[in-house]
Every structure is written in C-alpha cells, then in structure tokens.
C-alpha cells in the first residue's frame, strides 16, 4: 500500500503513560478502517501477542529518554487486516503522555522485492551475454574462414580473426577494438576504389557481388564479400575473405564490359532464381517487363507471380530444368503489375545443388517479349487460319456443329502445346492445363493422341509420367 505523501505517518496513536490508547489518527490509505473501538484499550491488545513485549520497552524508553527506538510490529485492524508497521514513541510531556508514530512497511517491502528481482534479472542477462560473447569469440577465432568487422563510417577494422590477420599480414590486436587500421589502406592503390565501390553499392542496394582483391605482402588474390549489420546502434560491415585459386581466369571486375554490366544492360529480361522459384537477382529489362521500378521490390518474390498462370508455368519450368538441365523457348504469358500482358519465350539453365540438385543451386532465366513477332505473323496460320477455315463452312453445316468442331480443334491444340512444353510429361501437362490426369487421358483418347503421343519434337517420356 502507498500513502498519498510518503513523508506523512500512516498511523498516529496518542497514549497515556500506561500504554492505553486515547486517540487515533489514520492516513487516507486506511480511511475505510473504523478504529473507534481502540480508544480506551491497551495498545498491546491491537498487535500480535509476540509484539507486546516490544511495545512495553518502547513505552519505557520514551518515558526515560523522551524517544524510543524503531520497532516493527504486526498491527491488527478491526476489519481483520494485518500489516507490518514500524513504530517509534515520543514523550509529549503533557497529560496525554506519549505519541506513537507508525509507518506502513508494505510499500518499502514491495520496492525492496522489486529491486532484488531487477538485480537478479540483470545478473542473469549479464551472464547470458557473457556466454554468448564467449561462444562468439571461440567460433570467430577458430574459424578457418578469414573474417573482419569494419566500422561502416570509416572502414576501420574493429575486429578480425587469426585467419584474416594472416591474410592481411598484420598482427592480432591484444585488446578488441584497439586496431585502428583502415581496410582500404591494406590494399594496393588501384584496388581501393574497387572495394569502396562495392561498399557504396551495399549501402544503396543492401547487397553487392564480391570483388577480387590482392591482399598481404604476397599479393595473394582473395574474393572479398561484405554485408551490412547493425550492432550497438552502429552500422558495421562483416567482410569475408575467400581464397581464389583460379583468380587468373576470372574476368577483371574493373573492366566496364564485365559480365555483370552486360547482363544488367541486356535487352532481354534476366533473373536468377533458386530451386523454389524465388528471385535472387533481376536486371533492368525484367523490371521493365513486369512494370516495377526497383530490384529490391522483386527480390525474394516467386517468379510465378508474373509468369503464366500463377505457379503452374513456373512448376513446369523448374521440373524440366531439374530433369534436363536446360529449357529453350518455353512459351508463356508475362503479366505485369499494371495489368499489361505480353507473350514471352523463356530459356533457362540450372546449376546443381544438394539433395539431387534441389537445394543450394541457382537457375538463370532469360525472358524475351515476342509479342511484336506474333503480331506480324503470316495470316491464315494458327488459330486465325483455323477460324477462317471454319467460317467457310457456314451454310454447309449447323451452327451447333461449327461450335463443337471449333471447341474440339482448340482443345486438341492446347493439349498438344502443353505436351510440347512439358516434353511429353503427362502429369506436368495436366497440371499446366488445370486438369486431372484422368481427364487428360480421356481427352488424349478422344483426339487419337493416346497411342501416338510422341508428337514432333517431343521425347518419349509418356510412360515415365
């Protein structure tokens, strides 16, 4: 319990020299208590039996010296409430005799308890941090990979492990954070701009490809990668050094005709995806196709979000890349963010990973807008030619027969196209068409494709499906 003013007493008792209560004053905290029954009773009758002796000594001390020492007693109130109260008694000198002043100890006990709990929590957090710091230090120092931590604002080396110190040819600091060497200062002058350019790109885009740098007295080539991390309200850079044995065969990254620049400026859309279809890299042409202004807006998104029927075309594409290693001229539709749809051709090749190539690898996908080519195609072929042929049958057959024939021809063409795109895989073709496998088998039999499913350009994989 808390009083309105901590400086005021909670209980004041006016006593005679025999310890009989003559008057009572309570603070607002005990406003609901009715203590009229205390008047005329011995003070000792209102406390615990074990505290009666304390009260007798307090009364004697006040009578002799004018004031008693402080004593803690359990005060019983008429309502049944029992609280620890700290009393002292003062001799008044007049007929009333003594004044007993009491302070409620519950608030103090609560504060002390909270203080102890807070101290214990701080100690637990401190030891957890010490444990984490110890694990980090053991892992950091025992790692065979060369790792440095740089201050983002100055590129000064904050921390490095023994592998990194050996690679740079500098001594390990005795105390963490005492090394003030700037990482660019360890590079040859013509490569400092290259490293700082990578750092600028990380700040702008959040990531950047690694760069090849020569480090140490032996000018050994290393592939340097960096990533931004926030620690202790300060931005730092985590730099990894990977030895590059084949450095002489790598294209000079300072060359403006580097492959990265070629892909970025290419006329066809290009994306790098993982084996789940999530986008890891996209060039400007792809961003223009899907009508998105920033690469960061597509990173991590599934390519199937824009490719054909959501999920279906991408599933077929990934299945064929995993099985064949590459896919050429896969026809689909690209749907942009602002509603535009374009006919597209997709070519892709995969890079194997773990678990049969399904984990850890990447797939490069080129996407070309072929709408201009289709719009200038020769009339009379494809669907347009089919419609012209059926139109010439007007007057020679009924409208119902014309409609049925049109539906049958279009359906057959779609089934053949799906089988072409999936390499004859019936399961994938059914998924692409939105049919069950049983429904696809029925339609194959209806159009005479059940026995002759190896259409031109399709490998014989139907039995495997």
Short mmCIF file of C-alpha atoms in Angstrom, two decimals:
data_model
loop_
_atom_site.label_atom_id
_atom_site.label_comp_id
_atom_site.label_asym_id
_atom_site.label_seq_id
_atom_site.Cartn_x
_atom_site.Cartn_y
_atom_site.Cartn_z
CA UNK A 1 0.00 0.00 0.00
CA UNK A 2 1.11 3.59 -0.72
CA UNK A 3 0.12 6.78 1.03
CA UNK A 4 -0.52 10.00 -0.84
CA UNK A 5 2.54 11.59 0.78
CA UNK A 6 5.36 9.20 1.74
CA UNK A 7 6.63 11.71 4.34
CA UNK A 8 3.43 11.53 6.46
CA UNK A 9 2.88 8.73 9.02
CA UNK A 10 0.21 6.12 8.33
CA UNK A 11 -0.83 5.62 11.99
CA UNK A 12 -0.63 8.04 14.97
CA UNK A 13 -1.66 6.90 18.43
CA UNK A 14 -1.99 9.15 21.50
CA UNK A 15 -1.18 7.05 24.61
CA UNK A 16 -1.09 7.62 28.33
CA UNK A 17 1.90 6.55 30.35
CA UNK A 18 0.35 3.10 30.89
CA UNK A 19 0.06 2.45 27.12
CA UNK A 20 -3.72 2.99 26.93
CA UNK A 21 -4.90 4.42 23.57
CA UNK A 22 -6.58 7.85 24.00
CA UNK A 23 -6.82 8.95 20.36
CA UNK A 24 -6.15 7.52 16.87
CA UNK A 25 -5.36 9.23 13.56
CA UNK A 26 -5.01 7.23 10.29
CA UNK A 27 -3.82 8.29 6.85
CA UNK A 28 -6.10 8.20 3.79
CA UNK A 29 -4.79 4.73 2.97
CA UNK A 30 -6.75 3.38 5.96
CA UNK A 31 -9.76 5.67 5.55
CA UNK A 32 -12.09 2.66 5.40
CA UNK A 33 -10.93 1.35 8.78
CA UNK A 34 -13.10 2.08 11.85
CA UNK A 35 -10.78 2.20 14.87
CA UNK A 36 -13.07 3.85 17.42
CA UNK A 37 -13.03 0.57 19.36
CA UNK A 38 -9.29 1.04 20.02
CA UNK A 39 -9.84 4.05 22.26
CA UNK A 40 -9.58 3.07 25.90
CA UNK A 41 -7.85 -0.24 25.11
CA UNK A 42 -4.21 -1.12 25.78
CA UNK A 43 -2.02 -0.65 22.73
CA UNK A 44 -0.67 -4.18 23.20
CA UNK A 45 -4.18 -5.62 22.54
CA UNK A 46 -4.10 -4.29 18.93
CA UNK A 47 -0.91 -6.06 17.86
CA UNK A 48 0.32 -9.65 17.72
CA UNK A 49 0.84 -11.29 21.10
CA UNK A 50 4.56 -11.72 20.38
CA UNK A 51 4.93 -7.96 19.82
CA UNK A 52 3.53 -6.89 23.23
CA UNK A 53 6.95 -7.01 24.85
CA UNK A 54 8.34 -4.68 22.16
CA UNK A 55 5.64 -2.12 22.92
CA UNK A 56 6.38 -2.23 26.69
CA UNK A 57 10.07 -1.46 26.02
CA UNK A 58 9.15 1.38 23.66
CA UNK A 59 6.91 2.99 26.27
CA UNK A 60 9.63 2.67 28.95
CA UNK A 61 12.31 4.10 26.61
CA UNK A 62 10.15 7.08 25.69
CA UNK A 63 9.36 7.76 29.37
CA UNK A 64 13.05 7.73 30.28
CA UNK A 65 14.78 9.34 27.28
CA UNK A 66 11.92 11.11 25.51
CA UNK A 67 12.01 8.96 22.35
CA UNK A 68 12.22 5.23 21.69
CA UNK A 69 13.99 3.21 19.04
CA UNK A 70 12.10 1.99 15.98
CA UNK A 71 10.32 -1.35 16.25
CA UNK A 72 8.47 -3.42 13.63
CA UNK A 73 5.20 -4.95 14.84
CA UNK A 74 2.22 -6.66 13.20
CA UNK A 75 -0.71 -4.28 13.59
CA UNK A 76 -4.21 -5.85 13.65
CA UNK A 77 -7.02 -3.62 12.39
CA UNK A 78 -10.70 -4.10 13.35
CA UNK A 79 -11.53 -5.21 9.77
CA UNK A 80 -9.16 -8.17 10.09
CA UNK A 81 -6.37 -6.54 8.09
CA UNK A 82 -2.88 -7.29 9.41
CA UNK A 83 0.11 -5.19 8.26
CA UNK A 84 3.74 -4.71 9.35
CA UNK A 85 4.04 -1.23 10.89
CA UNK A 86 7.27 0.44 12.03
CA UNK A 87 6.63 2.44 15.24
CA UNK A 88 8.52 4.88 17.37
CA UNK A 89 7.20 6.59 20.51
CA UNK A 90 7.78 10.15 21.66
CA UNK A 91 7.16 11.63 25.14
CA UNK A 92 4.84 14.65 24.91
CA UNK A 93 5.34 15.99 28.38
CA UNK A 94 1.66 16.77 28.99
CA UNK A 95 -1.21 14.75 30.40
CA UNK A 96 -1.64 12.56 27.29
CA UNK A 97 1.78 11.14 27.90
CA UNK A 98 3.08 9.58 24.66
CA UNK A 99 2.67 9.74 20.89
CA UNK A 100 3.25 6.58 18.81
CA UNK A 101 4.02 7.20 15.13
CA UNK A 102 3.74 4.27 12.71
CA UNK A 103 4.81 3.77 9.04
CA UNK A 104 3.40 1.09 6.74
CA UNK A 105 6.26 -1.18 5.65
CA UNK A 106 4.38 -2.93 2.80
CA UNK A 107 5.36 -0.31 0.20
CA UNK A 108 9.01 -0.48 1.24
CA UNK A 109 8.96 -4.27 1.24
CA UNK A 110 7.43 -4.25 -2.26
CA UNK A 111 10.08 -1.85 -3.53
CA UNK A 112 12.85 -3.93 -1.97
CA UNK A 113 11.42 -7.07 -3.54
CA UNK A 114 11.28 -5.41 -6.96
CA UNK A 115 14.83 -4.15 -6.53
CA UNK A 116 16.07 -7.64 -5.70
CA UNK A 117 14.21 -9.12 -8.70
CA UNK A 118 15.63 -6.44 -11.01
CA UNK A 119 19.16 -7.09 -9.75
CA UNK A 120 18.73 -10.82 -10.26
CA UNK A 121 17.37 -10.28 -13.79
CA UNK A 122 20.32 -8.02 -14.62
CA UNK A 123 22.73 -10.63 -13.36
CA UNK A 124 21.05 -13.36 -15.44
CA UNK A 125 21.17 -11.18 -18.56
CA UNK A 126 24.80 -10.33 -17.86
CA UNK A 127 25.84 -13.97 -17.66
CA UNK A 128 23.83 -14.79 -20.78
CA UNK A 129 25.65 -12.04 -22.64
CA UNK A 130 28.97 -13.31 -21.32
CA UNK A 131 28.10 -16.80 -22.52
CA UNK A 132 27.09 -15.51 -25.96
CA UNK A 133 30.27 -13.42 -26.16
CA UNK A 134 32.39 -16.45 -25.24
CA UNK A 135 30.73 -18.63 -27.87
CA UNK A 136 31.09 -15.89 -30.49
CA UNK A 137 34.76 -15.42 -29.66
CA UNK A 138 35.50 -19.16 -29.80
CA UNK A 139 33.70 -19.53 -33.13
CA UNK A 140 35.22 -16.34 -34.55
CA UNK A 141 38.79 -17.23 -33.64
CA UNK A 142 38.60 -20.92 -34.55
CA UNK A 143 37.01 -20.35 -37.97
CA UNK A 144 39.19 -21.22 -40.94
CA UNK A 145 37.44 -18.53 -42.97
CA UNK A 146 39.03 -15.11 -42.83
CA UNK A 147 36.50 -12.69 -41.32
CA UNK A 148 36.78 -8.99 -40.43
CA UNK A 149 34.41 -6.49 -38.83
CA UNK A 150 34.69 -2.92 -40.15
CA UNK A 151 33.15 0.31 -38.88
CA UNK A 152 30.87 1.37 -41.72
CA UNK A 153 31.55 5.10 -41.34
CA UNK A 154 35.37 4.91 -41.56
CA UNK A 155 36.04 1.35 -42.84
CA UNK A 156 38.43 0.93 -39.89
CA UNK A 157 38.98 -2.66 -38.73
CA UNK A 158 37.14 -3.22 -35.44
CA UNK A 159 37.82 -6.92 -35.12
CA UNK A 160 39.36 -9.75 -37.13
CA UNK A 161 40.13 -13.40 -36.60
CA UNK A 162 43.58 -15.01 -36.90
CA UNK A 163 42.88 -16.21 -40.46
CA UNK A 164 42.14 -12.65 -41.57
CA UNK A 165 45.19 -11.27 -39.76
CA UNK A 166 47.38 -13.81 -41.54
CA UNK A 167 45.82 -12.99 -44.92
CA UNK A 168 46.39 -9.25 -44.44
CA UNK A 169 49.83 -9.67 -42.91
CA UNK A 170 49.01 -7.66 -39.77
CA UNK A 171 49.35 -8.54 -36.08
CA UNK A 172 46.34 -9.55 -34.00
CA UNK A 173 45.35 -6.80 -31.50
CA UNK A 174 45.78 -7.69 -27.85
CA UNK A 175 42.55 -5.92 -26.93
CA UNK A 176 39.42 -5.98 -29.07
CA UNK A 177 38.74 -2.65 -30.77
CA UNK A 178 42.27 -1.26 -30.39
CA UNK A 179 43.22 -1.82 -34.04
CA UNK A 180 42.67 1.42 -35.99
CA UNK A 181 43.89 0.27 -39.43
CA UNK A 182 41.50 1.05 -42.30
CA UNK A 183 40.88 -1.94 -44.53
CA UNK A 184 41.34 0.06 -47.78
CA UNK A 185 44.80 1.06 -46.53
CA UNK A 186 45.84 -2.61 -46.71
CA UNK A 187 45.03 -2.70 -50.45
CA UNK A 188 47.14 -1.60 -53.39
CA UNK A 189 46.05 1.88 -54.58
CA UNK A 190 44.42 0.73 -57.83
CA UNK A 191 42.10 -1.67 -55.96
CA UNK A 192 40.89 0.67 -53.19
CA UNK A 193 38.30 2.32 -55.44
CA UNK A 194 37.01 -1.13 -56.40
CA UNK A 195 36.44 -2.09 -52.76
CA UNK A 196 34.88 1.25 -51.84
CA UNK A 197 32.61 0.98 -54.89
CA UNK A 198 31.35 -2.37 -53.57
CA UNK A 199 30.65 -0.75 -50.19
CA UNK A 200 28.70 2.08 -51.85
CA UNK A 201 26.55 -0.45 -53.68
CA UNK A 202 25.85 -2.31 -50.43
CA UNK A 203 24.67 0.95 -48.84
CA UNK A 204 22.44 1.73 -51.84
CA UNK A 205 21.02 -1.73 -52.61
CA UNK A 206 21.66 -3.71 -49.45
CA UNK A 207 23.99 -6.18 -51.20
CA UNK A 208 26.66 -6.36 -53.89
CA UNK A 209 28.64 -9.08 -55.70
CA UNK A 210 32.06 -9.95 -54.36
CA UNK A 211 35.20 -8.39 -55.77
CA UNK A 212 38.61 -9.91 -56.41
CA UNK A 213 41.38 -8.20 -54.42
CA UNK A 214 45.06 -8.90 -53.79
CA UNK A 215 45.94 -8.93 -50.10
CA UNK A 216 49.01 -9.27 -47.91
CA UNK A 217 52.68 -8.95 -48.73
CA UNK A 218 52.44 -11.75 -51.27
CA UNK A 219 49.54 -10.02 -53.07
CA UNK A 220 47.53 -13.25 -52.91
CA UNK A 221 44.17 -12.99 -54.74
CA UNK A 222 41.09 -13.25 -52.50
CA UNK A 223 37.39 -12.98 -53.28
CA UNK A 224 36.06 -10.33 -50.86
CA UNK A 225 32.39 -10.20 -49.89
CA UNK A 226 30.71 -7.83 -47.44
CA UNK A 227 27.33 -7.41 -45.75
CA UNK A 228 25.88 -4.68 -43.55
CA UNK A 229 24.98 -5.42 -39.91
CA UNK A 230 23.68 -3.16 -37.12
CA UNK A 231 25.37 -3.67 -33.75
CA UNK A 232 25.23 -1.48 -30.62
CA UNK A 233 23.27 1.17 -32.57
CA UNK A 234 26.15 1.42 -35.03
CA UNK A 235 26.36 0.09 -38.57
CA UNK A 236 29.23 -2.32 -39.15
CA UNK A 237 30.36 -4.34 -42.14
CA UNK A 238 31.03 -8.07 -41.93
CA UNK A 239 33.73 -8.87 -44.50
CA UNK A 240 34.57 -12.41 -45.61
CA UNK A 241 37.73 -13.32 -47.48
CA UNK A 242 37.57 -16.41 -49.69
CA UNK A 243 40.82 -17.68 -51.27
CA UNK A 244 40.61 -17.71 -55.07
CA UNK A 245 42.92 -20.32 -56.62
CA UNK A 246 41.54 -19.62 -60.08
CA UNK A 247 41.96 -15.86 -59.83
CA UNK A 248 43.85 -15.60 -63.12
CA UNK A 249 40.87 -16.97 -65.06
CA UNK A 250 38.36 -14.52 -63.55
CA UNK A 251 37.45 -11.50 -65.63
CA UNK A 252 38.82 -8.25 -64.26
CA UNK A 253 35.96 -6.62 -62.37
CA UNK A 254 37.29 -3.15 -63.24
CA UNK A 255 36.57 -3.83 -66.93
CA UNK A 256 33.38 -1.93 -67.97
CA UNK A 257 32.50 -4.88 -70.23
CA UNK A 258 32.29 -7.23 -67.29
CA UNK A 259 29.56 -9.85 -67.45
CA UNK A 260 27.58 -8.11 -64.71
CA UNK A 261 27.36 -4.94 -66.77
CA UNK A 262 26.44 -6.92 -69.89
CA UNK A 263 23.55 -8.69 -68.17
CA UNK A 264 22.31 -5.52 -66.49
CA UNK A 265 22.17 -3.68 -69.80
CA UNK A 266 20.83 -6.60 -71.86
CA UNK A 267 17.64 -6.16 -73.95
CA UNK A 268 16.03 -9.37 -72.63
CA UNK A 269 14.80 -9.89 -69.11
CA UNK A 270 17.15 -11.93 -66.94
CA UNK A 271 16.57 -13.27 -63.43
CA UNK A 272 18.44 -15.65 -61.15
CA UNK A 273 16.15 -17.86 -59.07
CA UNK A 274 16.64 -20.63 -56.55
CA UNK A 275 15.13 -24.09 -56.98
CA UNK A 276 11.91 -22.94 -55.27
CA UNK A 277 11.49 -20.15 -57.85
CA UNK A 278 12.37 -17.21 -55.55
CA UNK A 279 14.13 -14.34 -57.35
CA UNK A 280 17.72 -13.67 -56.23
CA UNK A 281 18.76 -11.20 -58.97
CA UNK A 282 16.92 -9.29 -61.70
CA UNK A 283 18.15 -6.96 -64.44
CA UNK A 284 16.59 -3.72 -65.65
CA UNK A 285 14.91 -5.32 -68.69
CA UNK A 286 12.98 -7.74 -66.46
CA UNK A 287 11.89 -4.89 -64.18
CA UNK A 288 10.59 -3.05 -67.26
CA UNK A 289 8.66 -6.14 -68.39
CA UNK A 290 6.88 -6.54 -65.05
CA UNK A 291 6.49 -2.75 -64.61
CA UNK A 292 8.37 -2.46 -61.30
CA UNK A 293 10.87 0.31 -60.68
CA UNK A 294 13.24 -1.26 -58.15
CA UNK A 295 15.11 -4.56 -57.99
CA UNK A 296 14.60 -4.72 -54.22
CA UNK A 297 10.82 -4.96 -54.80
CA UNK A 298 11.15 -8.32 -56.60
CA UNK A 299 13.92 -9.96 -54.58
CA UNK A 300 12.59 -13.00 -52.71
CA UNK A 301 9.32 -12.99 -54.70
CA UNK A 302 8.37 -16.13 -56.70
CA UNK A 303 8.85 -15.77 -60.45
CA UNK A 304 5.47 -17.48 -60.90
CA UNK A 305 3.82 -14.30 -59.61
CA UNK A 306 4.24 -12.83 -63.10
CA UNK A 307 4.78 -15.93 -65.27
CA UNK A 308 1.71 -17.51 -66.93
CA UNK A 309 -0.88 -18.99 -64.61
CA UNK A 310 0.42 -18.30 -61.07
CA UNK A 311 2.54 -21.27 -60.02
CA UNK A 312 1.69 -23.59 -62.93
CA UNK A 313 4.12 -22.44 -65.64
CA UNK A 314 6.89 -22.00 -63.07
CA UNK A 315 6.34 -25.53 -61.76
CA UNK A 316 6.70 -26.96 -65.28
CA UNK A 317 9.77 -24.82 -65.98
CA UNK A 318 11.53 -25.88 -62.74
CA UNK A 319 10.68 -29.55 -63.30
CA UNK A 320 12.20 -29.52 -66.79
CA UNK A 321 15.32 -27.64 -65.71
CA UNK A 322 15.93 -30.13 -62.88
CA UNK A 323 15.38 -33.06 -65.26
CA UNK A 324 17.09 -31.81 -68.42
CA UNK A 325 19.45 -29.13 -67.13
CA UNK A 326 18.16 -26.51 -69.59
CA UNK A 327 14.93 -25.38 -71.23
CA UNK A 328 14.73 -23.46 -74.52
CA UNK A 329 11.92 -21.34 -75.98
CA UNK A 330 9.32 -22.14 -73.31
CA UNK A 331 6.19 -20.23 -74.40
CA UNK A 332 4.20 -18.45 -71.72
CA UNK A 333 2.49 -15.17 -70.84
CA UNK A 334 4.09 -12.48 -68.69
CA UNK A 335 1.64 -10.46 -66.60
CA UNK A 336 2.95 -7.08 -65.42
CA UNK A 337 1.99 -5.29 -62.21
CA UNK A 338 -0.06 -2.64 -64.04
CA UNK A 339 -2.16 -5.18 -65.97
CA UNK A 340 -0.18 -5.48 -69.20
CA UNK A 341 0.16 -8.98 -70.65
CA UNK A 342 2.80 -9.95 -73.20
CA UNK A 343 3.61 -13.19 -74.97
CA UNK A 344 7.04 -14.36 -73.85
CA UNK A 345 9.62 -17.02 -74.56
CA UNK A 346 11.64 -18.35 -71.65
CA UNK A 347 15.02 -20.09 -71.74
CA UNK A 348 16.61 -21.35 -68.55
CA UNK A 349 19.56 -23.37 -67.34
CA UNK A 350 20.18 -24.74 -63.88
CA UNK A 351 23.14 -25.06 -61.58
CA UNK A 352 23.04 -28.16 -59.42
CA UNK A 353 22.89 -28.08 -55.65
CA UNK A 354 22.47 -30.55 -52.80
CA UNK A 355 19.72 -33.16 -52.45
CA UNK A 356 19.67 -34.11 -56.10
CA UNK A 357 20.07 -30.54 -57.30
CA UNK A 358 17.05 -29.19 -55.40
CA UNK A 359 18.90 -27.29 -52.68
CA UNK A 360 21.67 -24.74 -52.83
CA UNK A 361 21.75 -24.33 -56.63
CA UNK A 362 20.56 -21.47 -58.81
CA UNK A 363 18.78 -21.16 -62.14
CA UNK A 364 19.36 -18.42 -64.71
CA UNK A 365 16.24 -17.46 -66.66
CA UNK A 366 16.11 -15.32 -69.83
CA UNK A 367 12.69 -13.88 -70.72
CA UNK A 368 12.04 -12.38 -74.18
CA UNK A 369 8.97 -10.40 -75.21
CA UNK A 370 7.78 -12.00 -78.50
CA UNK A 371 4.52 -10.06 -78.87
CA UNK A 372 5.84 -7.95 -81.81
CA UNK A 373 6.87 -11.13 -83.61
CA UNK A 374 3.46 -12.74 -83.11
CA UNK A 375 1.58 -9.65 -84.22
CA UNK A 376 3.38 -9.71 -87.61
CA UNK A 377 2.94 -13.47 -88.16
CA UNK A 378 1.51 -14.63 -91.50
CA UNK A 379 -2.32 -14.56 -91.55
CA UNK A 380 -4.07 -17.80 -92.25
CA UNK A 381 -1.92 -19.84 -89.87
CA UNK A 382 -2.58 -20.93 -86.32
CA UNK A 383 -5.88 -20.02 -84.65
CA UNK A 384 -6.62 -17.26 -87.18
CA UNK A 385 -6.30 -19.72 -90.07
CA UNK A 386 -8.49 -22.21 -88.20
CA UNK A 387 -11.22 -19.63 -87.73
CA UNK A 388 -11.09 -18.69 -91.42
CA UNK A 389 -11.45 -22.37 -92.38
CA UNK A 390 -14.42 -22.85 -90.07
CA UNK A 391 -16.03 -19.63 -91.29
CA UNK A 392 -16.07 -21.06 -94.81
CA UNK A 393 -18.24 -23.92 -93.51
CA UNK A 394 -21.14 -21.55 -92.77
CA UNK A 395 -24.17 -22.69 -94.74
CA UNK A 396 -22.74 -26.15 -95.18
CA UNK A 397 -23.30 -27.34 -91.60
CA UNK A 398 -25.25 -26.30 -88.50
CA UNK A 399 -24.09 -23.67 -86.01
CA UNK A 400 -24.04 -26.28 -83.25
CA UNK A 401 -21.71 -28.48 -85.31
CA UNK A 402 -19.43 -25.50 -86.10
CA UNK A 403 -19.16 -24.60 -82.40
CA UNK A 404 -18.44 -28.22 -81.37
CA UNK A 405 -15.77 -28.56 -84.08
CA UNK A 406 -14.16 -25.29 -83.05
CA UNK A 407 -14.03 -26.32 -79.38
CA UNK A 408 -12.59 -29.74 -80.26
CA UNK A 409 -9.85 -28.31 -82.50
CA UNK A 410 -8.85 -25.62 -79.97
CA UNK A 411 -8.83 -28.15 -77.11
CA UNK A 412 -6.68 -30.55 -79.13
CA UNK A 413 -4.23 -27.76 -80.00
CA UNK A 414 -3.89 -26.75 -76.35
CA UNK A 415 -3.25 -30.36 -75.28
CA UNK A 416 -0.58 -30.76 -77.99
CA UNK A 417 1.05 -27.48 -76.98
CA UNK A 418 1.07 -28.48 -73.30
CA UNK A 419 2.68 -31.82 -74.16
CA UNK A 420 5.27 -29.99 -76.26
CA UNK A 421 6.13 -27.60 -73.42
CA UNK A 422 6.43 -30.39 -70.85
CA UNK A 423 8.47 -32.71 -73.03
CA UNK A 424 5.66 -35.28 -73.18
CA UNK A 425 5.23 -35.46 -69.39
CA UNK A 426 1.51 -36.11 -68.92
CA UNK A 427 1.49 -35.25 -65.23
CA UNK A 428 3.09 -31.86 -65.86
CA UNK A 429 0.84 -31.24 -68.90
CA UNK A 430 -2.29 -31.96 -66.84
CA UNK A 431 -1.09 -29.53 -64.15
CA UNK A 432 -0.35 -26.89 -66.80
CA UNK A 433 -3.85 -27.28 -68.29
CA UNK A 434 -5.60 -27.37 -64.90
CA UNK A 435 -6.89 -30.92 -65.48
CA UNK A 436 -6.67 -34.11 -63.52
CA UNK A 437 -4.53 -36.86 -65.03
CA UNK A 438 -7.64 -38.99 -65.64
CA UNK A 439 -9.33 -36.16 -67.56
CA UNK A 440 -6.22 -35.68 -69.69
CA UNK A 441 -6.13 -39.42 -70.53
CA UNK A 442 -9.77 -39.29 -71.65
CA UNK A 443 -9.09 -36.33 -73.94
CA UNK A 444 -5.94 -37.99 -75.36
CA UNK A 445 -8.06 -40.98 -76.33
CA UNK A 446 -10.79 -38.75 -77.78
CA UNK A 447 -8.37 -36.99 -80.14
CA UNK A 448 -6.33 -40.07 -81.08
CA UNK A 449 -3.26 -38.99 -79.10
CA UNK A 450 -3.27 -41.91 -76.67
CA UNK A 451 -1.25 -44.23 -78.90
CA UNK A 452 0.65 -41.59 -80.86
CA UNK A 453 1.68 -39.26 -78.06
CA UNK A 454 5.18 -38.74 -79.46
CA UNK A 455 4.44 -35.63 -81.42
CA UNK A 456 7.25 -33.96 -83.42
CA UNK A 457 9.99 -32.63 -81.16
CA UNK A 458 8.69 -34.47 -78.07
CA UNK A 459 10.88 -37.11 -76.39
CA UNK A 460 9.27 -40.41 -75.47
CA UNK A 461 8.68 -39.78 -71.75
CA UNK A 462 4.96 -40.51 -71.54
CA UNK A 463 5.38 -43.90 -69.97
CA UNK A 464 7.58 -42.35 -67.28
CA UNK A 465 4.83 -39.91 -66.39
#
